[in-house]
XYZ file of C-alpha atoms in Angstrom:
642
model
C 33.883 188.088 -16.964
C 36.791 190.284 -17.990
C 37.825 187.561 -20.138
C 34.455 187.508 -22.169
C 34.590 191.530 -22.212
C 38.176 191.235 -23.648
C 36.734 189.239 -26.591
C 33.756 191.057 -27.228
C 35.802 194.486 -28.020
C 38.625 192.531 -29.662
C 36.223 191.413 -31.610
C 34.805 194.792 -32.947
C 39.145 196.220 -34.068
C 40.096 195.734 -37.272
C 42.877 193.275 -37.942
C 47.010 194.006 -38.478
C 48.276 193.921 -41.878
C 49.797 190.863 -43.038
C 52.348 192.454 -44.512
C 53.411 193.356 -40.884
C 53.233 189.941 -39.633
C 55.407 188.661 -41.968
C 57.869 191.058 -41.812
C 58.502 190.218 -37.985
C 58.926 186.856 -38.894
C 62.279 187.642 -40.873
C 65.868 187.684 -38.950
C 66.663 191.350 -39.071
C 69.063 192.961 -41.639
C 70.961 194.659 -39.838
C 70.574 194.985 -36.017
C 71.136 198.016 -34.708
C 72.293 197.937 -30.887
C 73.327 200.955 -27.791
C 74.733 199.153 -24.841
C 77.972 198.022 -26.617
C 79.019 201.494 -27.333
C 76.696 203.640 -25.443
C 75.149 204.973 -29.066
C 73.558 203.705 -31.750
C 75.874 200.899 -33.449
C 75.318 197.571 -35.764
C 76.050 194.578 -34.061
C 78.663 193.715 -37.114
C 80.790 196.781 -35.700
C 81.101 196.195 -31.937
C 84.129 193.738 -30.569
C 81.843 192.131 -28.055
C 79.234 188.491 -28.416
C 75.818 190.396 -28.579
C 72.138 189.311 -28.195
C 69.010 191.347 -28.649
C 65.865 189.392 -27.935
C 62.894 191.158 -29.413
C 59.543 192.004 -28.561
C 58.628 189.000 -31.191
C 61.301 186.630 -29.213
C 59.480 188.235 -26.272
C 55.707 187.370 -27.007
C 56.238 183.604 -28.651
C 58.294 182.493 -25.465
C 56.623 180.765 -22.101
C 58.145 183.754 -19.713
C 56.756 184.881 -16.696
C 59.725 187.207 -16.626
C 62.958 188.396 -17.188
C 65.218 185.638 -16.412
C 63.018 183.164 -17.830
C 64.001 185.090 -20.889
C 67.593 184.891 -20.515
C 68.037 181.362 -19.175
C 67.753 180.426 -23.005
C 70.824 182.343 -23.887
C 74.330 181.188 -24.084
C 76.834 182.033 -21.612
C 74.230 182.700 -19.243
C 73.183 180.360 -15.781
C 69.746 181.889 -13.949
C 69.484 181.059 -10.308
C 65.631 180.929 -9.017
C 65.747 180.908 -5.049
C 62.132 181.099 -4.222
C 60.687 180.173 -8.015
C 58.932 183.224 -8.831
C 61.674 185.565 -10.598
C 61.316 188.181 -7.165
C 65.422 186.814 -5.963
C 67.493 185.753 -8.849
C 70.814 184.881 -9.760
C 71.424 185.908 -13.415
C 75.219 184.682 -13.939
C 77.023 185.855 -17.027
C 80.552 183.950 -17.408
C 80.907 182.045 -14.326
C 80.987 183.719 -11.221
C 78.528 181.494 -8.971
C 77.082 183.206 -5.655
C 78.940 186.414 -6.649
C 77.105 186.717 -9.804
C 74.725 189.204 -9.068
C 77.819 191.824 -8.502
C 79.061 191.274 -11.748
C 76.419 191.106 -14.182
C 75.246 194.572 -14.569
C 71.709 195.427 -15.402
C 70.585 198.197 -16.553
C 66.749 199.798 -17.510
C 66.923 201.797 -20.249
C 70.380 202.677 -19.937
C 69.750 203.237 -15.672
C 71.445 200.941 -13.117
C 69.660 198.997 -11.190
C 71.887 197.137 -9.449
C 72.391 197.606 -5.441
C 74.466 198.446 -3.330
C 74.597 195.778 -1.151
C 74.131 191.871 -1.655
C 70.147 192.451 -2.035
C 71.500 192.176 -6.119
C 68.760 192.654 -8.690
C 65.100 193.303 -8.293
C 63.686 191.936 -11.557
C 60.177 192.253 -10.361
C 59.909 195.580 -11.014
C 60.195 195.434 -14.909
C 57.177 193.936 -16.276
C 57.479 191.951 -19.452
C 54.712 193.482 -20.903
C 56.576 197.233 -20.812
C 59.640 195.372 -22.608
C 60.659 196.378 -26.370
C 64.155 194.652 -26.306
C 66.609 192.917 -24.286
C 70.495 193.392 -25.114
C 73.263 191.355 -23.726
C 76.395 192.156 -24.037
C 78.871 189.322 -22.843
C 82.569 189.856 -21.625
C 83.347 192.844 -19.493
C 82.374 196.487 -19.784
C 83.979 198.000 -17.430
C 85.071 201.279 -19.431
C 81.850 202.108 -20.297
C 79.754 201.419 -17.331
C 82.377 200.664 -14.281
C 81.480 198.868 -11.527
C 79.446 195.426 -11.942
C 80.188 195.118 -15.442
C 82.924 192.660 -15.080
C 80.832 189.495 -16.875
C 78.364 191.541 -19.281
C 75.863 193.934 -19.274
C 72.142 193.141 -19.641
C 70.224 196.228 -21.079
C 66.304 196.439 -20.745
C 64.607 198.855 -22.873
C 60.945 199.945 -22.375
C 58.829 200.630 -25.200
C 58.460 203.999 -26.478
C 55.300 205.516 -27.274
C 54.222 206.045 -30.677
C 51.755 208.659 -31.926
C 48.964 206.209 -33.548
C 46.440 205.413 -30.329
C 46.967 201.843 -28.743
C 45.541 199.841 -26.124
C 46.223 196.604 -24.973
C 44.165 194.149 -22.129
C 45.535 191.129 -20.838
C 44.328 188.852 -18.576
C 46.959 185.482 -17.654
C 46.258 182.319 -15.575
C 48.436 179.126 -14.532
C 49.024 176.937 -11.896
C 49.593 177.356 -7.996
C 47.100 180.126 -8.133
C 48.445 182.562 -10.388
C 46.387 185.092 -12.140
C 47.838 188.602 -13.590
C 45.964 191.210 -15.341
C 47.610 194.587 -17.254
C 46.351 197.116 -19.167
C 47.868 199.602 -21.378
C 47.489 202.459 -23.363
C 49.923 204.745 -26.139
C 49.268 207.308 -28.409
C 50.302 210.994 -28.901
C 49.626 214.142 -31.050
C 52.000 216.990 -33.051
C 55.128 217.073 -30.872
C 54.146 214.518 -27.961
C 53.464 211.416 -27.514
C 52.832 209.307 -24.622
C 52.119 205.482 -22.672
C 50.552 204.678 -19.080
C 50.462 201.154 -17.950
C 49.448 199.339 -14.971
C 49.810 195.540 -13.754
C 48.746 193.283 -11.003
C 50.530 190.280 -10.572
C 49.394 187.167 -8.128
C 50.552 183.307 -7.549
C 50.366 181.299 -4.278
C 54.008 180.036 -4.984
C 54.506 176.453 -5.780
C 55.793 175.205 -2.565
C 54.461 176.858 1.367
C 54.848 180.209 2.054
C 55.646 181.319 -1.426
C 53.109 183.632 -2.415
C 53.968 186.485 -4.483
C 51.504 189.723 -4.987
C 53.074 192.875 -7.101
C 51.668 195.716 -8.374
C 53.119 198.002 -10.986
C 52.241 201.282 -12.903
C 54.204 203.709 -14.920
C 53.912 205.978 -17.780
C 56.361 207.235 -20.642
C 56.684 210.703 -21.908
C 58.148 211.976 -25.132
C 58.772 215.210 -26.519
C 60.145 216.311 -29.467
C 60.560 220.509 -29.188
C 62.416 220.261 -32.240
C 64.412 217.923 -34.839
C 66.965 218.329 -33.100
C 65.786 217.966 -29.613
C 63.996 215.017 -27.608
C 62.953 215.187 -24.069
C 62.329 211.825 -22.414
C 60.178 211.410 -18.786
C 59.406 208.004 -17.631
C 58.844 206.863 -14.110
C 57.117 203.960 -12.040
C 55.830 202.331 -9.106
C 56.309 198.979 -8.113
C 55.219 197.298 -4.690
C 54.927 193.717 -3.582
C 54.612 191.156 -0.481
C 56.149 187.548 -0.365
C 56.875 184.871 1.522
C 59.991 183.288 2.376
C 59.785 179.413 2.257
C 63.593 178.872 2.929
C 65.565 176.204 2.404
C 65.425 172.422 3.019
C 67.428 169.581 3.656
C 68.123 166.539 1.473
C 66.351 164.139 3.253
C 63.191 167.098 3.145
C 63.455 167.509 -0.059
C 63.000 163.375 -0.828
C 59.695 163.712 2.066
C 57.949 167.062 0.399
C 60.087 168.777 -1.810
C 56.698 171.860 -1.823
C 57.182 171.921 2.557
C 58.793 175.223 4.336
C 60.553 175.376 7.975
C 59.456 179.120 8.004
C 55.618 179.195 7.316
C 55.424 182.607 8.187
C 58.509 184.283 7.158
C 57.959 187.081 4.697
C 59.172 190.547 2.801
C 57.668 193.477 1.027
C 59.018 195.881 -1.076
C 57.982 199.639 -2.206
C 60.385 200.294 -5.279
C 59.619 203.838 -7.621
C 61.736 205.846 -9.951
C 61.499 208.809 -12.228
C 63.962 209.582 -15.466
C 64.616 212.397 -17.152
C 66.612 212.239 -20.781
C 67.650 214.883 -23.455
C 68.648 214.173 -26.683
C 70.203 217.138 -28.387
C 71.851 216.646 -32.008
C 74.204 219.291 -32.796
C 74.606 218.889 -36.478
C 77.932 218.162 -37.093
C 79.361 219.274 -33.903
C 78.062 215.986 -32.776
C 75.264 215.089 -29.922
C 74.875 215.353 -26.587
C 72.791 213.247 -24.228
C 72.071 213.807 -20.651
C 69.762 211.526 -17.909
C 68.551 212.749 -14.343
C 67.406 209.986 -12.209
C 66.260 209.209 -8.625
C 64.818 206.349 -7.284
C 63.512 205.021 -4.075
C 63.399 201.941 -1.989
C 62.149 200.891 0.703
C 62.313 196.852 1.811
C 61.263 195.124 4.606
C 62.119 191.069 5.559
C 60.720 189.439 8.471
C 62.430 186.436 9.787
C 59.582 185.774 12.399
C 61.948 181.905 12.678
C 64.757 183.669 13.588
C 63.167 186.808 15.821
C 64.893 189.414 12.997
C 63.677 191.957 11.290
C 65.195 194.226 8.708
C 63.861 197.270 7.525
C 65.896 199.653 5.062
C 64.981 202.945 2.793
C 67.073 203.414 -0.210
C 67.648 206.532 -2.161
C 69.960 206.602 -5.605
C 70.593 209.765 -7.251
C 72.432 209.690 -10.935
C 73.749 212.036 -13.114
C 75.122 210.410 -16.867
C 75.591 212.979 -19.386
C 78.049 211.894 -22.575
C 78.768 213.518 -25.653
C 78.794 211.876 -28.923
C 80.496 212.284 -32.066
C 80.591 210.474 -35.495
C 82.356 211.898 -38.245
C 85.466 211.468 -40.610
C 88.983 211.791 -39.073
C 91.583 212.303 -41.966
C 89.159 210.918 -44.151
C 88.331 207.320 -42.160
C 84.662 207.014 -40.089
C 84.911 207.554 -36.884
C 82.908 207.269 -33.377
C 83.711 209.455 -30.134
C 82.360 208.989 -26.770
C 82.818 210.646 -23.828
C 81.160 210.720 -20.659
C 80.512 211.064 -16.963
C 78.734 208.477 -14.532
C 77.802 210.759 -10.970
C 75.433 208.191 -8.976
C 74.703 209.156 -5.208
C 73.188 206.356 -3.277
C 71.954 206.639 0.661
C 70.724 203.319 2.687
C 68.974 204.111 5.898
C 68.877 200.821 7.959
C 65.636 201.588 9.907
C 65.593 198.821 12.655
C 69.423 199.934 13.504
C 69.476 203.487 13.133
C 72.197 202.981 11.144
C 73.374 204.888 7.568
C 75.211 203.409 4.513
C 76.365 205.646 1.783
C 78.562 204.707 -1.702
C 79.111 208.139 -4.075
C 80.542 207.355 -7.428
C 82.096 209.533 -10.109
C 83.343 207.620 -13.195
C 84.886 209.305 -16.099
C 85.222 207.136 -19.267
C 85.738 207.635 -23.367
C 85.863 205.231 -26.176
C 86.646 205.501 -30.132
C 86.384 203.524 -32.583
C 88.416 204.186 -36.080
C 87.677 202.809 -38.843
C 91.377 201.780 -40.139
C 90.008 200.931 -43.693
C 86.222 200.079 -44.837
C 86.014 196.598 -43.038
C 88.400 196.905 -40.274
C 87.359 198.827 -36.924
C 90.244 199.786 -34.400
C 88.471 200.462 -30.847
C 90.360 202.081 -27.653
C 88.690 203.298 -24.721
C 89.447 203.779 -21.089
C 87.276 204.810 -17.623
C 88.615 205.735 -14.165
C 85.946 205.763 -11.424
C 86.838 207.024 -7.796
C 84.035 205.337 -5.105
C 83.708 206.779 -1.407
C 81.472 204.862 1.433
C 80.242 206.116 4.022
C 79.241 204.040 6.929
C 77.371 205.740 9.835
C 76.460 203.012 12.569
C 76.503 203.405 16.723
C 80.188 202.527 16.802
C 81.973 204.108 14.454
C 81.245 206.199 11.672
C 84.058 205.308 8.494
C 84.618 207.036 4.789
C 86.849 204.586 2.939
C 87.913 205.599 -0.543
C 89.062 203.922 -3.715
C 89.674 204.279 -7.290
C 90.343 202.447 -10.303
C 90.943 201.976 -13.440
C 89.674 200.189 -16.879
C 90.880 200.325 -20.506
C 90.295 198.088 -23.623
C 91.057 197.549 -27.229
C 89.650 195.849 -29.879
C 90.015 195.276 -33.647
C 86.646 194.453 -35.767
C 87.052 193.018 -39.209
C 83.572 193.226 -41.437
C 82.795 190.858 -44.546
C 80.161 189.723 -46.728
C 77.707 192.063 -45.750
C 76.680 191.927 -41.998
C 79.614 189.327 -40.743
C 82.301 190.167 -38.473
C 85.392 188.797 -36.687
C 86.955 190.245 -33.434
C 89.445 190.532 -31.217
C 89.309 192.562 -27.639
C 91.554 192.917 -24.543
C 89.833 194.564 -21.589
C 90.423 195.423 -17.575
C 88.239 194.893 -15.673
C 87.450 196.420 -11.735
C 84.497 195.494 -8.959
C 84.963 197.701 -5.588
C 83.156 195.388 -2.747
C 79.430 195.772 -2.103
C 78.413 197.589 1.042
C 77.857 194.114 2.917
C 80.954 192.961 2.053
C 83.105 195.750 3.155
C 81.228 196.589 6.324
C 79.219 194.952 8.788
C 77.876 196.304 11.866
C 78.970 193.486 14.605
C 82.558 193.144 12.578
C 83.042 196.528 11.377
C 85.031 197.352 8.550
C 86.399 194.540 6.633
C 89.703 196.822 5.940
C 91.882 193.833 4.124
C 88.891 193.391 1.383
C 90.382 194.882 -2.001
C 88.664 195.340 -5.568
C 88.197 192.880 -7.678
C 90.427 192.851 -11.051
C 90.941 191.194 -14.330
C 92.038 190.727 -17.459
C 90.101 189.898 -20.678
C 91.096 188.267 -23.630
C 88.212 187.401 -26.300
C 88.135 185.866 -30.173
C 84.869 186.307 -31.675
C 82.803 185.369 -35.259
C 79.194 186.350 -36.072
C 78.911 184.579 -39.682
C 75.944 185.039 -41.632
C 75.893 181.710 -44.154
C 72.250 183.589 -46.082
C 70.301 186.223 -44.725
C 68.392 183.729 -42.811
C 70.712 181.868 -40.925
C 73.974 182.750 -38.894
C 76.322 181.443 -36.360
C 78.262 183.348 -33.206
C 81.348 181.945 -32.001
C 83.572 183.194 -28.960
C 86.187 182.561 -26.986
C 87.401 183.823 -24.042
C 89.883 183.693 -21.065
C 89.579 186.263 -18.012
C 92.021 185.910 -15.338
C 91.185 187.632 -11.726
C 93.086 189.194 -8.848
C 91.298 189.248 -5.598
C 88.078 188.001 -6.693
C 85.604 188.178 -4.027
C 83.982 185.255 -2.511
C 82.052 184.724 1.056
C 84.004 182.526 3.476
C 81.470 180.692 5.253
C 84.108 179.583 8.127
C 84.661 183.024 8.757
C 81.436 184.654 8.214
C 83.304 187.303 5.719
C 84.093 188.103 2.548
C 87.763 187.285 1.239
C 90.220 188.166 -1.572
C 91.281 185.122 -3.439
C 94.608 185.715 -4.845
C 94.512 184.410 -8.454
C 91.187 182.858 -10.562
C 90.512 182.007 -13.926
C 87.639 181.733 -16.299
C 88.021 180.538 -19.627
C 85.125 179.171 -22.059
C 83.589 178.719 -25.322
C 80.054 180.404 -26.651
C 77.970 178.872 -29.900
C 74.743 180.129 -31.001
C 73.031 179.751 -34.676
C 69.935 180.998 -35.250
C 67.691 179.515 -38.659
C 64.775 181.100 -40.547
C 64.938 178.581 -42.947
C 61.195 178.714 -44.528
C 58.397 181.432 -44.005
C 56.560 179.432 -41.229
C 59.605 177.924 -38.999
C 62.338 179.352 -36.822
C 64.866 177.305 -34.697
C 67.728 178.401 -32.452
C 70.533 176.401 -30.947
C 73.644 177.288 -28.539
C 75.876 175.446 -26.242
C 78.258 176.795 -23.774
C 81.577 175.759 -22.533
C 82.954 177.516 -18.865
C 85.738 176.574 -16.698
C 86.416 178.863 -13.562
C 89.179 177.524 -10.893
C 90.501 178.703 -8.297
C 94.731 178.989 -9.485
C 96.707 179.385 -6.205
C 95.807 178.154 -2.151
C 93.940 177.740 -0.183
C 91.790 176.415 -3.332
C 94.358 175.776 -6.384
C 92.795 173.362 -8.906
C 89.503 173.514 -7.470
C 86.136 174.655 -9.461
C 84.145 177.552 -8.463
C 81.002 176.801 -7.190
C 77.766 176.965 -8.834
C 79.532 176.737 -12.161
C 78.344 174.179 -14.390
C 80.875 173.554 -17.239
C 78.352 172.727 -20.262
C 75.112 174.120 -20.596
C 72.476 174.561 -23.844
C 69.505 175.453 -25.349
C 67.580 174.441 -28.253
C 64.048 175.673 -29.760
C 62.184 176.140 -32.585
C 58.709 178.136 -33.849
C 56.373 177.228 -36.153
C 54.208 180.474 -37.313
C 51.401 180.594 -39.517
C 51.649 177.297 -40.599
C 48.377 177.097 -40.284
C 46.846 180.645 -40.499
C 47.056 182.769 -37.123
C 48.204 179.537 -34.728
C 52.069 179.596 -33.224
C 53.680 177.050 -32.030
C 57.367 177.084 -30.005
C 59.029 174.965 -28.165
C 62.247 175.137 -26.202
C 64.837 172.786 -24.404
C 67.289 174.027 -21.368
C 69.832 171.833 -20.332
C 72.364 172.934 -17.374
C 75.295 170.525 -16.165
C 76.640 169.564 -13.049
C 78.714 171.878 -10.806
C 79.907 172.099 -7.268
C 76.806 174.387 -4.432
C 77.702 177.571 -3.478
C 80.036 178.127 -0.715
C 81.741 174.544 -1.838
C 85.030 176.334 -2.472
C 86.713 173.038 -1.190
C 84.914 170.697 -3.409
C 84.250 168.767 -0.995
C 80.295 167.763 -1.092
C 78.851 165.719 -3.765
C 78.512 167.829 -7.275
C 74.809 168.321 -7.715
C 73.012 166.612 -10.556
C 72.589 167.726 -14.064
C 69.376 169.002 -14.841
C 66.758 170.141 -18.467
C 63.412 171.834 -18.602
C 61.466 171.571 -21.784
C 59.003 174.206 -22.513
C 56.263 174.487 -25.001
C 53.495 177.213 -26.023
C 50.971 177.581 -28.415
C 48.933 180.559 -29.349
C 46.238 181.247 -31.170
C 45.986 185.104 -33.248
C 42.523 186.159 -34.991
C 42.046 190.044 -36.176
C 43.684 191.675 -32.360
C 42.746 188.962 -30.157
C 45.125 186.557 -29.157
C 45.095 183.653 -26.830
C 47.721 181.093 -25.486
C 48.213 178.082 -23.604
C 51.346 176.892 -22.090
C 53.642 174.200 -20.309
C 56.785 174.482 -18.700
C 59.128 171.432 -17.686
C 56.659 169.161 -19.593
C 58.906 166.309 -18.395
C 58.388 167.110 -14.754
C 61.703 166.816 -14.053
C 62.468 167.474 -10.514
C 65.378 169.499 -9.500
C 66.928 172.822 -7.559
C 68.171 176.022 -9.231
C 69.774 177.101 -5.981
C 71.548 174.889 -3.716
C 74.017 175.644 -0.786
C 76.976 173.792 0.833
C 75.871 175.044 5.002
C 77.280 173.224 8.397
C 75.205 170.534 8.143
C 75.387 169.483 4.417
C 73.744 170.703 1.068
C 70.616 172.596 1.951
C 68.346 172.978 -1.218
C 65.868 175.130 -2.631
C 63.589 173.458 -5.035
C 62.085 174.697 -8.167
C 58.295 174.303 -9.387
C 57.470 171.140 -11.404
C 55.075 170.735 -14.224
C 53.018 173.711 -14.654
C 50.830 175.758 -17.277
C 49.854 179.092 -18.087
C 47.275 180.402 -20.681
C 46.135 184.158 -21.147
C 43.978 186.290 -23.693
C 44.633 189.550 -24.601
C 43.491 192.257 -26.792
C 44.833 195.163 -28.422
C 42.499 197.770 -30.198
């Protein structure tokens, strides 16, 4: 019924301009990017191997989420444990289980990233709310501290515009899903605003693997002056899941869809609200402030194992930085400086127990433009941490600090092509878990994670339709962190190393077709005992990705299509190589979709080949334990925008 009332006011809206349509078709000019410098900044000028994938990249794709999205990038390896994108391993440059504490993710320039292993919750940012997506690969530690020791992965919301907009969507598939959203934009004089809501529902391709969300939010933006923007945005996210667990080999071979924990389940309560200024002081420079808070409150019930864990998590953050662009002795230049004040306090309810981690980083960058086409950029950060942790035994404050610097030189040519060159240091303090646990205490030998970066980079455009990205890169570690699983802690590993190669092209060769390739080369080992020589797990050493979309073709109908391929690699927790290496796997995806006037409707498969296989797989006591991913399935949706 809502699907028939979604067509009948469709329907009645007059259709986009074609002009429009074919102008998001083209590979943009010049792409203009803010998590590689914390300001506005072309690609061509930052020393770092960036992607933005658009709202356009966005709506042709077969995503359910956000790492469905960036599984098709190079240099990235996603991690599905229960096959729904609620617990996720998004691994930028090779660090296996750990990779969740060293990707960091941010929403619209806010961290989201825990404090303890619970990682990433990338439930809570519907794809529908999504403008862009920017990846920034290699460390960026002097900019945003801890986590950002493989990349930083930047999701930025829409922002309202003043002309009235609605959208309806309604989205089906297989095992049960259905999700519906709706919303809404529009704004007058000096405001304008955006409210959306979104219910989200799938019974979970194997037992016990439902998934229900809920989210609503809304976007406010004020503009007092021309020289002034206020920013307030906030949300509400809850959901309830079940916990299928893992299986054995020989499972796996009987009924790959069973569970050993039927009734083993979680819920979550997740909200925030931000606050941003934008003030531009002429030529004095800018200055731009955010006040956040967020709360969360989780709940996992192990009914198999008699546990239950309940926790309420508040994060407070401060991040004001001042920015200036000008001429210094008559070359362009670009000064940043800034402060990072986040405040986070984890109440672990079934305990009575309190975890606290206060952080105060203080960082700058500038980048000098030597001559026209050559960019010299310096910057360094240090960052002082303090824990708290408040528990019926003992009640410790450990403090640390560090440090992070880099340097790069950009070379420009031709127009929007670029070479670099970057060295960076790089620092991850230990999560909460991993420094502290309640029947061990305080893990006082665990130290932070360092390293040093080393990266050659090319972004050559060969027309203004088709380019190619290039980089290399070596980053060697002192006292990377890794789980022991004979010991039940977390350890210091004296000396790794990650090295590896990244390739992307992208093609708009013709008006109506659009292709994309890259391939990925990583090699992280472990360089002195108790592991020297060995791989780290869950690192596969070649991975890829091709696709390709056909657009208007044939007058309103798309058509895209995408292949994943990820190698072989060692589980997690096989530090000492010593189980089988798990099997290659590739997923091919297609989607076509149908636009008339401002309807549109879609029909999708992914892993057309039904190719059977396991994102997430662990070396455990008794072997490999496995957690399988979903097979063939489709999705199709209509939606409506008047």
């Amino acid at each position: 019924l809502l699907g028939i009332l979604i067509v009948v006011i469709g329907a009645s809206f007059p259709a986009s301009g074609a002009d429009e349509q074919l102008q998001s078709n083209e590979i943009t000019m010049e792409e203009v990017v803010v998590t590689g410098t914390r300001t506005a900044e072309e690609i061509k000028k930052v020393p770092a191997n960036i992607t933005v994938i658009t709202r356009r990249d966005i709506e042709t794709s077969n995503a359910k989420n956000v790492p469905d999205l960036l599984r098709t990038q190079e240099g990235i390896v996603v991690r599905d444990f229960l096959g729904n994108g609620k617990t996720v391993d998004v691994d930028l440059r090779g660090f296996g289980e750990t990779a969740s504490s060293n990707t960091l993710v941010l929403m619209d320039g806010r961290r989201v990233n825990a404090i303890d292993l619970s990682g990433v919750d990338w439930t809570q940012i519907p794809l529908e709310q999504i403008d862009r997506i920017e990846i920034v690969r290699g460390t960026g530690s002097v900019l945003y501290g801890d986590n950002a020791v493989g990349g930083v992965i930047n999701i930025i919301t829409k922002t309202p515009g003043k002309k009235p907009h609605a959208k309806v969507a309604v989205i089906l598939g297989s095992y049960g899903r259905n999700k519906e959203s709706v919303s809404f934009s529009g704004g007058q004089g000096k405001v304008a605003a955006s409210l959306f809501a979104t219910y989200d529902s799938t019974n979970g391709y194997r037992e016990n693997n439902a998934f229900r969300a809920k989210d609503a939010g809304a976007k406010i933006v004020l503009d007092p002056s021309e020289i002034l923007r206020f920013t307030l945005s906030g949300s509400y996210h809850s959901d309830q899941y079940g916990l299928p667990g893992y299986l054995s080999k020989a499972e796996v071979e009987l009924d790959r869809q069973a569970t050993n924990s039927p009734l083993d389940n979680a819920y979550t309560r997740d909200k925030y609200a931000d606050l941003g200024m934008d003030l531009d002081l002429a030529g004095l420079g800018r200055v731009v402030a955010d006040i956040s808070y967020r709360k969360r409150d989780s709940e996992t019930n192990w009914v198999s194992w008699l546990w239950t864990s309940e926790t309420e998590t508040k994060t407070k953050g401060f991040t004001p930085h001042y920015v200036w662009e000008g001429s210094l002795a008559g070359h362009e230049n670009t000064f940043i400086a800034g402060v990072d004040l986040y405040w986070t306090d984890m109440d672990i309810l079934t305990s009575s127990e309190r975890v606290d981690k206060d952080s105060q980083g203080y960082y700058f960058n500038n980048a000098l433009s030597l001559f026209e086409n050559l960019i010299l950029s310096v910057g360094a950060r240090h960052e002082r941490v303090e824990y708290e942790f408040d528990t019926t035994t003992a009640d410790v404050k450990p403090v640390d600090r560090k440090e992070a610097y880099s340097a790069g030189l950009t070379y420009t040519y031709q127009g929007r092509s670029s070479l670099f060159v970057r060295a960076n240091k790089s620092f991850r303090f230990p999560l909460t878990d991993e420094l502290f646990s309640s029947f061990s205490g305080l893990n006082a030998d665990l130290k932070p994670q360092e390293g040093k970066h080393y990266e050659l980079g090319i972004r050559h455009y060969f027309s203004k339709k088709m380019y190619l990205t290039a980089t290399l890169y070596r980053a060697a570690f002192d006292n990377e962190i890794f789980y022991n699983p004979l010991t039940f802690t977390n350890e210091n590993h004296p000396e790794t190393l990650h090295r590896g190669i990244e390739i992307g092209a992208k093609a708009d060769p013709c008006r109506f077709f659009t292709c994309f390739a890259n391939y990925t080369y990583e090699k992280a080992t472990f360089e002195k005992e108790p592991f020297d020589g060995n791989d780290i797990p869950a690192v596969p050493k070649n991975r890829g990705n091709f696709g390709f979309n056909i657009h208007d073709f044939i007058p309103g109908v798309t058509l895209t299509a995408q292949y994943n391929y990820v190698g072989s690699s060692y589980a997690i927790s096989d530090q000492a190589n010593q189980h089988e290496k798990l099997e290659s796997y590739y997923t091919i995806d297609s989607k076509i979709a149908y636009k008339w006037k401002n309807l549109e409707a879609f029909f999708g498969v992914n892993n057309i080949t039904d190719e059977k296989y396991s994102q997430y797989v662990v070396a455990g006591w008794s072997g490999l334990v496995f957690y399988p991913s979903p097979e063939r399935n489709w999705v199709a949706g209509i939606n409506v925008r008047f």
